[in-house]
Coordinates of C-alpha atoms in Angstrom, one line a residue:
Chain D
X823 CA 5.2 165.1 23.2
X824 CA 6.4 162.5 20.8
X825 CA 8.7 159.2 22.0
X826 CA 11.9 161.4 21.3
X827 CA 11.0 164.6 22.8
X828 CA 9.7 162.2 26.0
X829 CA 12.3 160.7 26.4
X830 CA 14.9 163.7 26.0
X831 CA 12.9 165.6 27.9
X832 CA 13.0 162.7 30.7
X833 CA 17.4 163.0 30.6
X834 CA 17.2 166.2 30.7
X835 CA 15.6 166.7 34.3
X836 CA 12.6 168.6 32.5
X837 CA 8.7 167.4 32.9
X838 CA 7.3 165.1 30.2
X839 CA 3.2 164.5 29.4
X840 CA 3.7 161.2 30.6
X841 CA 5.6 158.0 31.8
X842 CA 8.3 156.8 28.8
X843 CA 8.1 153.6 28.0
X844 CA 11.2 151.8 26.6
X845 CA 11.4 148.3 26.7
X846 CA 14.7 146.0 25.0
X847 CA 13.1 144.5 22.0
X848 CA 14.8 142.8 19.7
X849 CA 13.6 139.0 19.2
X850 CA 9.8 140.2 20.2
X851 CA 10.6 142.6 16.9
X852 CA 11.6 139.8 14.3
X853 CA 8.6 138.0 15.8
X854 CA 6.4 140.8 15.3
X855 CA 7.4 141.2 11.6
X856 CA 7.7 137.0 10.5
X857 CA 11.6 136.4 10.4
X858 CA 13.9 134.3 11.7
X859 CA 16.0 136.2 14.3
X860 CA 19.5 135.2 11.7
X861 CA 18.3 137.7 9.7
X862 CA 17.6 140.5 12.2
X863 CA 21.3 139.9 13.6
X864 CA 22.3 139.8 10.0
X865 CA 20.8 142.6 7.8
X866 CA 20.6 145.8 8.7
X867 CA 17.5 146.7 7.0
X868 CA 15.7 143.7 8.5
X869 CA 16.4 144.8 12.3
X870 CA 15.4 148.8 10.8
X871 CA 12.3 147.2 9.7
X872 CA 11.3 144.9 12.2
X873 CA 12.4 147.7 15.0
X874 CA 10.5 150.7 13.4
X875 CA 6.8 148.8 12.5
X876 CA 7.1 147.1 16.2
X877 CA 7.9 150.7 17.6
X878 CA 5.1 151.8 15.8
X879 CA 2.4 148.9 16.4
X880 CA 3.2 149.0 20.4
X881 CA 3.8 152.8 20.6
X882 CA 7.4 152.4 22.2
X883 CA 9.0 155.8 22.2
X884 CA 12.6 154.2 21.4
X885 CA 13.8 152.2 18.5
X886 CA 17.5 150.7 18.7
X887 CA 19.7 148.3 16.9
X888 CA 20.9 146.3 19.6
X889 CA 21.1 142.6 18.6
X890 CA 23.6 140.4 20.2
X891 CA 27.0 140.9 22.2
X892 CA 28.5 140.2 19.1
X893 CA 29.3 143.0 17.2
X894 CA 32.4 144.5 18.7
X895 CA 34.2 140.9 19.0
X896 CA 33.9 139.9 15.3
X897 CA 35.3 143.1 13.7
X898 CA 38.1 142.8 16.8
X899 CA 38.8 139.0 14.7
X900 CA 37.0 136.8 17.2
X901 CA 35.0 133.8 15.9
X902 CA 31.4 133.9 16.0
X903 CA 28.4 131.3 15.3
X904 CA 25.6 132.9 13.5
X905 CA 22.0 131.0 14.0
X906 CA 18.6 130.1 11.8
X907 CA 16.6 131.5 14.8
X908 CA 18.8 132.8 17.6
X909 CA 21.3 135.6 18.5
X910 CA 25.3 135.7 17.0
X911 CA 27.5 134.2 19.8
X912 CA 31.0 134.0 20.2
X913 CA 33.1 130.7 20.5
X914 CA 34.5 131.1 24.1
X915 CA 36.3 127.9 23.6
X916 CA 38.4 129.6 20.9
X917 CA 38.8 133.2 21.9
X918 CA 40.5 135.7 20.5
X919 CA 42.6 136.3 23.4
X920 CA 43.0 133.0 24.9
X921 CA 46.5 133.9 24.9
X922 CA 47.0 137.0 26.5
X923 CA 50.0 137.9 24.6
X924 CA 47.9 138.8 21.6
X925 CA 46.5 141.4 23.0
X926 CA 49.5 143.4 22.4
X927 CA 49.0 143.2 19.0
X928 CA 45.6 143.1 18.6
X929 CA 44.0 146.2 16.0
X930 CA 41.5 148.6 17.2
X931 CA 39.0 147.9 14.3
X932 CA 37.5 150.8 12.8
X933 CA 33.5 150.9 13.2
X934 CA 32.8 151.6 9.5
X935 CA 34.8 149.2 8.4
X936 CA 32.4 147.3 6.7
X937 CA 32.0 144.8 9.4
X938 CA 29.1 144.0 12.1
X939 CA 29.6 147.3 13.8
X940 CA 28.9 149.0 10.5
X941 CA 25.6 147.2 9.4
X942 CA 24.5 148.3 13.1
X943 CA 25.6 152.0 12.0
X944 CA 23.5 151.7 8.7
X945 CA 20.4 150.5 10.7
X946 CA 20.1 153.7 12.6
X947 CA 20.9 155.5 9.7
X948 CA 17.6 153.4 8.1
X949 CA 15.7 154.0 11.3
X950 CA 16.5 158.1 11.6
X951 CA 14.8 157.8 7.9
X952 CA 11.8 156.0 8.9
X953 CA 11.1 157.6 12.2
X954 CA 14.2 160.4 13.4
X955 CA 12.3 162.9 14.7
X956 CA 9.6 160.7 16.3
X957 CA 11.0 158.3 18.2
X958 CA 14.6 158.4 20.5
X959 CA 17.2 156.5 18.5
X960 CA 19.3 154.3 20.6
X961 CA 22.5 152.5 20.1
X962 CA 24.3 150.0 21.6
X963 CA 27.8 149.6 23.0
X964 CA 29.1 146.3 24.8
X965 CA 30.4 147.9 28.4
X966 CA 33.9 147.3 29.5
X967 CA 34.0 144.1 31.6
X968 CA 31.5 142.5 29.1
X969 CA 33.3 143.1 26.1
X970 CA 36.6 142.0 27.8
X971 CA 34.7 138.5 28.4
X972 CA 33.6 138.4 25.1
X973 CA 37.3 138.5 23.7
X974 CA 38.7 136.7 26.5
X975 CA 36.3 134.3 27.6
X976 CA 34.3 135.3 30.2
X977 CA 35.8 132.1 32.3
X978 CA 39.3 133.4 31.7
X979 CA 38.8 136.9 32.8
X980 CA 37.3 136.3 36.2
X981 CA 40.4 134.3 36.8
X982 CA 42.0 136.7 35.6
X983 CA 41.1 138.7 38.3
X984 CA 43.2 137.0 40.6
X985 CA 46.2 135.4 38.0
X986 CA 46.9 138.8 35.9
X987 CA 45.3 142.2 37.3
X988 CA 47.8 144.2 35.0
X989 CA 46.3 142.5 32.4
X990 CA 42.7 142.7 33.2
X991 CA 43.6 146.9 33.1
X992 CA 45.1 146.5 29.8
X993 CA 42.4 144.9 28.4
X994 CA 40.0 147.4 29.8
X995 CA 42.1 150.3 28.0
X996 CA 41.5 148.4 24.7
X997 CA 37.7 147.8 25.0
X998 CA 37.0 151.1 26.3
X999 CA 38.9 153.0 23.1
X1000 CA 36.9 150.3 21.1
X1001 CA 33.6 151.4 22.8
X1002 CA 34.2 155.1 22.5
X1003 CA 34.9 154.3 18.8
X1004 CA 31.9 152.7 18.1
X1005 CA 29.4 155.4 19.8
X1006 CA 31.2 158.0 18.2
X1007 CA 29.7 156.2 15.0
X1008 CA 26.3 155.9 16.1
X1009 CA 26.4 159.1 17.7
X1010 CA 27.6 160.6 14.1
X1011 CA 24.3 158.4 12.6
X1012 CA 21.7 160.5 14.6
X1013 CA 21.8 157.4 18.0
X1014 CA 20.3 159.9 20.9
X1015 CA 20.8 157.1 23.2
X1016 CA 23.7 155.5 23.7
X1017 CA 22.8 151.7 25.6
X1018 CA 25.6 150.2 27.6
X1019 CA 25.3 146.8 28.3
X1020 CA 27.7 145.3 30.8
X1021 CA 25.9 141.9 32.0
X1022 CA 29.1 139.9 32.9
X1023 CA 30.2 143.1 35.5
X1024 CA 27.0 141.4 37.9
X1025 CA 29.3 138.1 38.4
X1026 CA 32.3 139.7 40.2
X1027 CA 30.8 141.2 43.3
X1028 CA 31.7 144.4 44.6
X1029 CA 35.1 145.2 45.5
X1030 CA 36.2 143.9 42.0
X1031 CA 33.6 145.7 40.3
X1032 CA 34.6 149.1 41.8
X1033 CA 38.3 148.3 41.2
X1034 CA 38.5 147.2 37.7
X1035 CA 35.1 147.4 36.3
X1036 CA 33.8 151.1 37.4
X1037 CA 36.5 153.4 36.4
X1038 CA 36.0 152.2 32.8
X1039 CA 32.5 152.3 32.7
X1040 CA 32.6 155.7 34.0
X1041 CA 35.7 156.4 31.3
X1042 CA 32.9 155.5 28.7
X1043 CA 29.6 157.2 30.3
X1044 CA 31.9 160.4 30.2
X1045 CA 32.5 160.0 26.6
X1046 CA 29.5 159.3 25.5
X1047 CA 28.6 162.2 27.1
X1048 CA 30.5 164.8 25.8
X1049 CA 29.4 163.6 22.4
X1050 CA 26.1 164.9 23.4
X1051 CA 24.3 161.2 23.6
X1052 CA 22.1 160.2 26.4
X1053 CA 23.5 157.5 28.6
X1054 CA 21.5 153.8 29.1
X1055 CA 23.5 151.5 31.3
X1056 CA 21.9 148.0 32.1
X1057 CA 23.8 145.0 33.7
X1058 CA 22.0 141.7 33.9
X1059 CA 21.7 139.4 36.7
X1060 CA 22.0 140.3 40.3
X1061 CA 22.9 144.1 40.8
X1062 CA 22.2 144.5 44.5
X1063 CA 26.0 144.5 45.8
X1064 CA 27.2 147.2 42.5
X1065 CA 24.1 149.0 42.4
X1066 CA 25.2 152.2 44.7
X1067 CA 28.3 152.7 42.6
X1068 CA 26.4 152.3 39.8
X1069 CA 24.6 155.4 40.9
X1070 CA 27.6 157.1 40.9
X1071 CA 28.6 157.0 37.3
X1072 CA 26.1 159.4 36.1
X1073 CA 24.2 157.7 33.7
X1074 CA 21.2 159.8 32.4
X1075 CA 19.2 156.6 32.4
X1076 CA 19.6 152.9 34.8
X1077 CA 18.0 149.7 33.4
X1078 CA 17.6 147.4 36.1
X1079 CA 17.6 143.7 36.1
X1080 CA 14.4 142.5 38.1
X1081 CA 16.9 140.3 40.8
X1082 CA 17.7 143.9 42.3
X1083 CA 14.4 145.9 44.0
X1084 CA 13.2 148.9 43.0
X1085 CA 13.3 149.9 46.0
X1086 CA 16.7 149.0 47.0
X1087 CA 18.0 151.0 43.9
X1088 CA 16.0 154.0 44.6
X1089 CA 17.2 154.2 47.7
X1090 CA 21.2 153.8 46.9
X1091 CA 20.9 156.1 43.7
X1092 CA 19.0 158.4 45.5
X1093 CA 15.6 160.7 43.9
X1094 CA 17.3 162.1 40.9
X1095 CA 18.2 159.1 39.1
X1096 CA 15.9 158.3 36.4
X1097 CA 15.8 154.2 36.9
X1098 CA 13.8 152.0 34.1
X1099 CA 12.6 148.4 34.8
X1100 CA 12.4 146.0 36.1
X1101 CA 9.7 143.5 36.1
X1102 CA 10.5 139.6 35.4
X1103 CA 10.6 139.1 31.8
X1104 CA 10.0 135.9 32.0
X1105 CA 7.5 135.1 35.3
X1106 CA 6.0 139.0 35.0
X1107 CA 5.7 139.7 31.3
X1108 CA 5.5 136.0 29.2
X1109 CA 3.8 134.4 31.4
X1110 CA 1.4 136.7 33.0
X1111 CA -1.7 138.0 31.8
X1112 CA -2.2 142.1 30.9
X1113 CA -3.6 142.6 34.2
X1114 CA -1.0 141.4 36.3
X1115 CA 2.0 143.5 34.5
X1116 CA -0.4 146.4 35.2
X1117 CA 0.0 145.9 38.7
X1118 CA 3.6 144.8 38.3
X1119 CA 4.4 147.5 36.8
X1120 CA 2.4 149.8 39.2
X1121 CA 4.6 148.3 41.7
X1122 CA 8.1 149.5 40.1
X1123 CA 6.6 152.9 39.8
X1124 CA 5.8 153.3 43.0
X1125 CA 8.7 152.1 44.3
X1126 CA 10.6 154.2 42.3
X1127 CA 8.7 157.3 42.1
X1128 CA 8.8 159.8 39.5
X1129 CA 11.8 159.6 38.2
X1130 CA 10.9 156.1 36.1
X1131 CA 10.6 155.0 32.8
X1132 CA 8.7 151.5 31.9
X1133 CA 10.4 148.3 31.1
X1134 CA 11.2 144.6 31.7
X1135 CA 13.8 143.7 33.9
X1136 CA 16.1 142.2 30.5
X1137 CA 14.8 141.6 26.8
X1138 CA 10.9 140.9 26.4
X1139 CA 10.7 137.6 25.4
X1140 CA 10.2 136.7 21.9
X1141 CA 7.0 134.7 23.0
X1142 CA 5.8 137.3 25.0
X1143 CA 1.6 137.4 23.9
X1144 CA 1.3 141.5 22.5
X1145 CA -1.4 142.2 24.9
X1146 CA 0.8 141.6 27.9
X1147 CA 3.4 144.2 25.9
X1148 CA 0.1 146.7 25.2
X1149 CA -0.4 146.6 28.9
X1150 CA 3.1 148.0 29.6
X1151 CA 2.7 150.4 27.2
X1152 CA -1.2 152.0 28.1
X1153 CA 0.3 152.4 31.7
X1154 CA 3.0 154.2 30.4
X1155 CA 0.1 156.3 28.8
X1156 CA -2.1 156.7 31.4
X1157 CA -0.3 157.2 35.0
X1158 CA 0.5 160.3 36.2
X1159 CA 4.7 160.7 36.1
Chain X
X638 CA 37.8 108.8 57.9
X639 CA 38.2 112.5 59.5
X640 CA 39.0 115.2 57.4
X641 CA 42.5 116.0 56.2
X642 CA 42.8 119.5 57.0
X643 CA 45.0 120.7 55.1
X644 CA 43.4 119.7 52.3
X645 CA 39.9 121.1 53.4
X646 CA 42.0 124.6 53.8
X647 CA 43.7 124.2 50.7
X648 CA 40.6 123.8 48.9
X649 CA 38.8 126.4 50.1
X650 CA 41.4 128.9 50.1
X651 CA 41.5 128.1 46.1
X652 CA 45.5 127.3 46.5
X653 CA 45.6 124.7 43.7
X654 CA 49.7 124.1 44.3
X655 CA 48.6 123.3 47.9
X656 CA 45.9 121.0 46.9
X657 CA 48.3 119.0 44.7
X658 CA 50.7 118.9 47.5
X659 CA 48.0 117.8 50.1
X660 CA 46.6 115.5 48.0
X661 CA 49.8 113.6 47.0
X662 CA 51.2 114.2 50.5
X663 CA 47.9 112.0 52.1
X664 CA 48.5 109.4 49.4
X665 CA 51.8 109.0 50.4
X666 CA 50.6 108.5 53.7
X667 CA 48.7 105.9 52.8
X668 CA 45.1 107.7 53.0
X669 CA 42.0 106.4 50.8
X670 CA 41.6 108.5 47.7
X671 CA 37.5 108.1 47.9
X672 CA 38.4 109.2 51.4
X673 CA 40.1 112.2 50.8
X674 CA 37.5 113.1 48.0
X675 CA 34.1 112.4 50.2
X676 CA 35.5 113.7 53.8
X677 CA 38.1 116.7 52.7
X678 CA 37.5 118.0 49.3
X679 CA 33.3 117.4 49.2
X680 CA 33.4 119.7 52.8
X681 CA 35.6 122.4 51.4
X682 CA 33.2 122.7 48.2
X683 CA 30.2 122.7 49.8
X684 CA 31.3 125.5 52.4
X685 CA 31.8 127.8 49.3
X686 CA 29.3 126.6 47.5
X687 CA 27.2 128.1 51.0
X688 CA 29.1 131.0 50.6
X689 CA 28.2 131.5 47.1
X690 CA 24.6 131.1 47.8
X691 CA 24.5 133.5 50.9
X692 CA 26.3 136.2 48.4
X693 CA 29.4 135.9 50.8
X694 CA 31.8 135.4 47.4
X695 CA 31.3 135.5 43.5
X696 CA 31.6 134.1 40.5
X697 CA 36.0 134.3 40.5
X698 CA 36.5 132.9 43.7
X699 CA 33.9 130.1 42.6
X700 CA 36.0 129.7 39.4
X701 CA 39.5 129.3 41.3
X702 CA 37.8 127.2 43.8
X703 CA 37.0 124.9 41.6
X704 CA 40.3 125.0 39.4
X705 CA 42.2 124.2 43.2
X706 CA 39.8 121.1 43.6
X707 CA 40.3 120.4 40.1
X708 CA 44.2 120.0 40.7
X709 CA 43.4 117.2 43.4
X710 CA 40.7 115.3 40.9
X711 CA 44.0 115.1 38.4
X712 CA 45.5 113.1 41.0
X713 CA 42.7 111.3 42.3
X714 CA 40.6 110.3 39.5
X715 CA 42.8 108.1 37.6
X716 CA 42.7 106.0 41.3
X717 CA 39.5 106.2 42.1
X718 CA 39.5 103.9 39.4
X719 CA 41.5 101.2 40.9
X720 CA 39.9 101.5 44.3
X721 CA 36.7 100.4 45.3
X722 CA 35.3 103.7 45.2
X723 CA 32.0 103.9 43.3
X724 CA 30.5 107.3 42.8
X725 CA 27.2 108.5 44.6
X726 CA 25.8 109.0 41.1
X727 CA 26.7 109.4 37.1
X728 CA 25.4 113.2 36.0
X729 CA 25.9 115.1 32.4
X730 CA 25.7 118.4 32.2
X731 CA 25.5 120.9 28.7
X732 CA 24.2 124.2 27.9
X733 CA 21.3 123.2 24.9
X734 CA 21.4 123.6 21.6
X735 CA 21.9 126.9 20.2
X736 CA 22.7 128.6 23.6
X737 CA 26.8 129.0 24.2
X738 CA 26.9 130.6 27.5
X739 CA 29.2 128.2 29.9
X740 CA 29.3 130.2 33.3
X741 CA 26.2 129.0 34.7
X742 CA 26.6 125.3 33.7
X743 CA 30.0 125.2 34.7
X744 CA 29.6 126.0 38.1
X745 CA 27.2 123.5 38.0
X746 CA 29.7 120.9 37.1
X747 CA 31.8 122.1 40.0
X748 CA 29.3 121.9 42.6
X749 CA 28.1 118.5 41.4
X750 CA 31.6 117.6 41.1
X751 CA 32.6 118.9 44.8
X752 CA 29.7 117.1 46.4
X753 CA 30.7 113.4 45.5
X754 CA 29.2 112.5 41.8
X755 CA 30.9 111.3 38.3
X756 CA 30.3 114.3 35.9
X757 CA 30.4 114.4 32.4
X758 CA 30.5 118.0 31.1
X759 CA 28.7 117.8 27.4
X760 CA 30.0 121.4 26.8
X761 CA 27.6 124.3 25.0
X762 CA 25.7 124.3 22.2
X763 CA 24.1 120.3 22.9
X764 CA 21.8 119.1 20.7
X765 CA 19.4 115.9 21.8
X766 CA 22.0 113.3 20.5
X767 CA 24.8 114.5 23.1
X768 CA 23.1 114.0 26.0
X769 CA 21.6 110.3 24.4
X770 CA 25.5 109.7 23.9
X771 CA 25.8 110.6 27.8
X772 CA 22.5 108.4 28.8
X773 CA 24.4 105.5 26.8
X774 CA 27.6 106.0 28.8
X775 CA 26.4 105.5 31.9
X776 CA 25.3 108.9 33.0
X777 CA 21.5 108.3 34.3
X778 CA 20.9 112.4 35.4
X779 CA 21.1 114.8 32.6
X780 CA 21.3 118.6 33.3
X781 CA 20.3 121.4 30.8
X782 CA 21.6 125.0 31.2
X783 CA 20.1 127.8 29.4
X784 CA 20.9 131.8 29.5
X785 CA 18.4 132.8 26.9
X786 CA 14.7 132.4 27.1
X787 CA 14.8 131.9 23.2
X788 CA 17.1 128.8 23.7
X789 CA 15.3 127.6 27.1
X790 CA 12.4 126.1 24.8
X791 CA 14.8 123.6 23.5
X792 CA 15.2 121.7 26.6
X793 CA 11.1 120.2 26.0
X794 CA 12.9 118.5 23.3
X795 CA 15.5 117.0 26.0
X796 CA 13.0 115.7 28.4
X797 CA 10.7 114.3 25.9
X798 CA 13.7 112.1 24.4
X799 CA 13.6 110.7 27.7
X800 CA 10.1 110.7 28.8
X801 CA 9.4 107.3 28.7
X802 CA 13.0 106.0 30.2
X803 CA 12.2 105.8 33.9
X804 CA 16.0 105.3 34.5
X805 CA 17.0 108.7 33.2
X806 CA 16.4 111.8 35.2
X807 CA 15.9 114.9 33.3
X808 CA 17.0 118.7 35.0
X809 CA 16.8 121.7 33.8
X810 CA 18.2 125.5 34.9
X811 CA 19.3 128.8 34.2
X812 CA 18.5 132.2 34.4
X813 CA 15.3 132.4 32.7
X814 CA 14.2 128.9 33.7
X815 CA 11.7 128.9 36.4
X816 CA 9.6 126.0 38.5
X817 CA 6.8 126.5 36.1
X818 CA 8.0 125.7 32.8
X819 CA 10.3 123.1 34.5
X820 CA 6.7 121.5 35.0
X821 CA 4.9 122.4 32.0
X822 CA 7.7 120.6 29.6
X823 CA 7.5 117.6 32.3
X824 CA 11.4 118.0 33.7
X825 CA 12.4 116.0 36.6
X826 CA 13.7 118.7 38.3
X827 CA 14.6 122.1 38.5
X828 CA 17.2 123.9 40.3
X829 CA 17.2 127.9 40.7
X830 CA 20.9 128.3 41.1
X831 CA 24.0 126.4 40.7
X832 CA 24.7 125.6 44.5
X833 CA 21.0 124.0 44.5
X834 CA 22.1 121.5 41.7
X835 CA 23.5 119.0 44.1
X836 CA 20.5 118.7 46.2
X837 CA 18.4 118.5 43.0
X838 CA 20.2 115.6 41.3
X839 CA 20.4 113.8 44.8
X840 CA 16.6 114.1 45.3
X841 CA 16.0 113.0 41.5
X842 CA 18.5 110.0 42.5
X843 CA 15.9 109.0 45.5
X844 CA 12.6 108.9 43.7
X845 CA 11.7 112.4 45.1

């Protein structure tokens, strides 16, 4: 099996040869090629590149154009700081929707518009050249809770919360067309994988997260669904309180963070979900030695059993020495699923 | 001084009208300012900072917390000034350079802020020269917050600036930050989570 029959094979319930391995690699991937990470966020055919020789070098059976949480929010309008060395960010202190009234006005952008969302498009198109029918392609979408932070200020929104619920709903309509929007795009580029990264719905705790954060995440998993794209959800930080309604939204694939246990997920998700992660990117992967994220590694599995696909907890660290990265991958090669 | 309780409830119930009204209601009374600070407000923060860390409440009801006891600083500060209130310590606080998440430091601010200390908030995005702006006003802990292990690296630069200034206490924290390369780039101190940050700064403070 090659990476993209693996790893649709792996969604689809069916056996593979093997354990998939697909880590998030983006900063690791300028690294690996000799640019500065400004111009991986900022040309398209820099991020193809770096993504499909990195892919390559390490064996991966993914490549994806995920690059910052920025892409969505600057085609919305929202002001952005571009970096030398380090990922687009948005200026929370001058959001788009500081005032909430805007909102009412604000355009749904369109993803080929020529903007950031569009260069993203034009790297998968680069990458289905270079390696479509060998490796999954995966695409990125900010989730719903996420991408409302990123146009409202994350410290406005979990206020929020409390001041303006109706709002907080509204805003979730908008982000979720926007999101459905932009997969349809990568979908229509040849993404197999739609990622959905939702790191800010971690902060909120439970009850909020099932009330106004889970009905739109599952609005979105269902679309990208029925446009016949493989679901990836991952949500940074601490899942442990979310992660059993998590479970419940369907996703073909879930990326854990490495604050929640294997264990703990397996358990609340029960056998069938495939779960991929989650060992420390940091304390596991950089600073370890090849050796040790063996056995870390070895301990995910096993917690997780066969339904599991290899990975780091959150990005692999740009620092991250290769053979500590080679060591994730030859387990992937030679465990038994 | 024993504890005004209204204001203790008021704070940690988040009700910012109510902390206004408590706060100017004890003032009228005649109460201390440093008093209702130290022995209502500092109680009421760190019983949600507990909360926080024992996974009891979240990030929001941190946030309105510390917009509630934010309503009562507006009324104290600017007399804390005037009384002989001094401060248990002078703290900064920015996310580095290149780095422009706000979440993590700002509830650092808060807690810091709720136990007692003078805190300067440097914002996002700091470069060296802010937090030797901060050193020169007074401020003789300086905190660095990173989300991004890309951006974490910048704080070396931080606490070799002030290496060789015995007077100035260097922190670092974060996500990605751990006990090790808190070591390996020579900070004073590291703290794994937000509600830790008081206890940090305050061991820093005693030569620990």
């Amino acid at each position: 099996m090659n990476g993209r029959e693996r790893v649709l094979a792996l969604a689809r319930g069916e056996p593979t040869d093997r354990l998939a391995v697909m880590p998030v690699v983006m900063m690791f991937c300028a690294e690996q090629i000799g640019v500065h990470y400004g111009r991986y966020v900022e040309d398209h055919r820099v991020l193809a590149e770096a993504q499909v020789r990195t892919a390559q070098a390490f064996d991966f059976d993914i490549v994806s154009n995920m690059s910052d949480p920025a892409r969505e929010a600057a085609d919305c309008g929202a002001r952005v700081e571009f970096f030398e060395d380090q990922p687009a960010a948005i200026v929370e202190s001058d959001a788009l929707l500081a005032d909430k009234a805007k909102l009412a006005s604000l355009r749904m952008p369109d993803p080929l518009g020529g903007g950031r969302m569009q260069s993203a498009v034009e790297s998968l198109r680069l990458m289905k050249e270079r390696v479509g029918g060998d490796k999954a392609l995966m695409g990125w979408v900010e989730g719903p809770y996420a991408e409302g932070a990123d146009l409202r200020g994350i410290n406005r929104i979990m206020l929020d919360l409390y001041d303006d619920p109706g709002f907080v709903h509204e805003l979730s309509d908008f982000v979720v067309e926007l999101a459905l929007r932009y997969a349809r795009a990568q979908v229509d580029a040849g993404a197999d994988i739609i990622g959905i990264g939702d790191a800010a719905a971690s902060l909120i705790g439970p009850q909020f997260y099932d009330e106004f954060v889970w009905p739109y995440e599952k609005r979105l998993v269902e679309g990208i669904q029925a446009m016949g794209a493989v679901v990836r959800l991952h949500i940074c930080g601490t899942t442990s309180p979310i992660v059993a309604s998590m479970g419940r939204l369907g996703c073909e694939i879930v990326d854990l963070d490495h604050l929640t246990g294997m264990d703990a997920a397996r358990e609340a998700m029960g056998p069938d979900q495939v779960l991929l992660g989650n060992i420390d990117p940091v304390g596991a992967l950089r600073d370890s030695t090849p050796e040790a994220v063996t056995a870390a590694i070895d301990r995910c599995h096993r917690q997780a059993g066969e339904r599991y696909v290899v990975g780091a907890g959150c990005e692999v660290p740009r620092d991250t020495p290769p053979e500590n990265v080679r060591a994730m991958v030859d387990y992937a090669r030679s465990a038994l699923c | 001084m024993p504890v005004d309780q209204e204001l203790f409830d008021a704070v940690r119930q988040a009700d910012r009208d109510r902390v206004a009204e408590a706060v100017r209601a004890a003032i009228d009374r005649g109460a201390p300012v440093s008093s209702l600070l130290m022995n209502s407000m500092v109680p009421a923060m760190r019983e949600i900072g507990d909360r926080f860390a024992a996974g009891e409440v979240y990030i929001p009801e941190m946030l309105m917390a510390a917009r509630a006891m934010q309503a009562g600083l507006d009324i104290i500060e600017p007399l804390l000034g005037t009384s002989d209130h001094e401060p248990i310590g002078r703290v900064a606080v920015g996310t580095v350079k290149g780095d422009m998440h706000d979440i993590g430091k700002n509830l650092v601010v808060m807690m810091l802020k709720g136990s007692g200390y003078e805190v300067t908030d440097l914002g996002v995005d700091c470069p060296v020269e802010k937090y030797e702006e901060a050193a020169a006003g007074g401020a003789t802990v300086l905190c660095c917050s990173a989300l991004l292990t890309s951006t974490m690296t910048y704080m070396e630069q931080v606490v070799g600036r002030f290496q060789k200034d015995p007077a100035i206490k260097v922190i670092v924290g974060g996500a990605p930050v751990t006990q090790r390369f808190a070591e390996e780039i020579g900070a004073d101190g590291f703290a794994e989570h937000a509600s830790e940050a008081a206890r940090v700064v305050s061991a820093c403070l005693a030569g620990e």
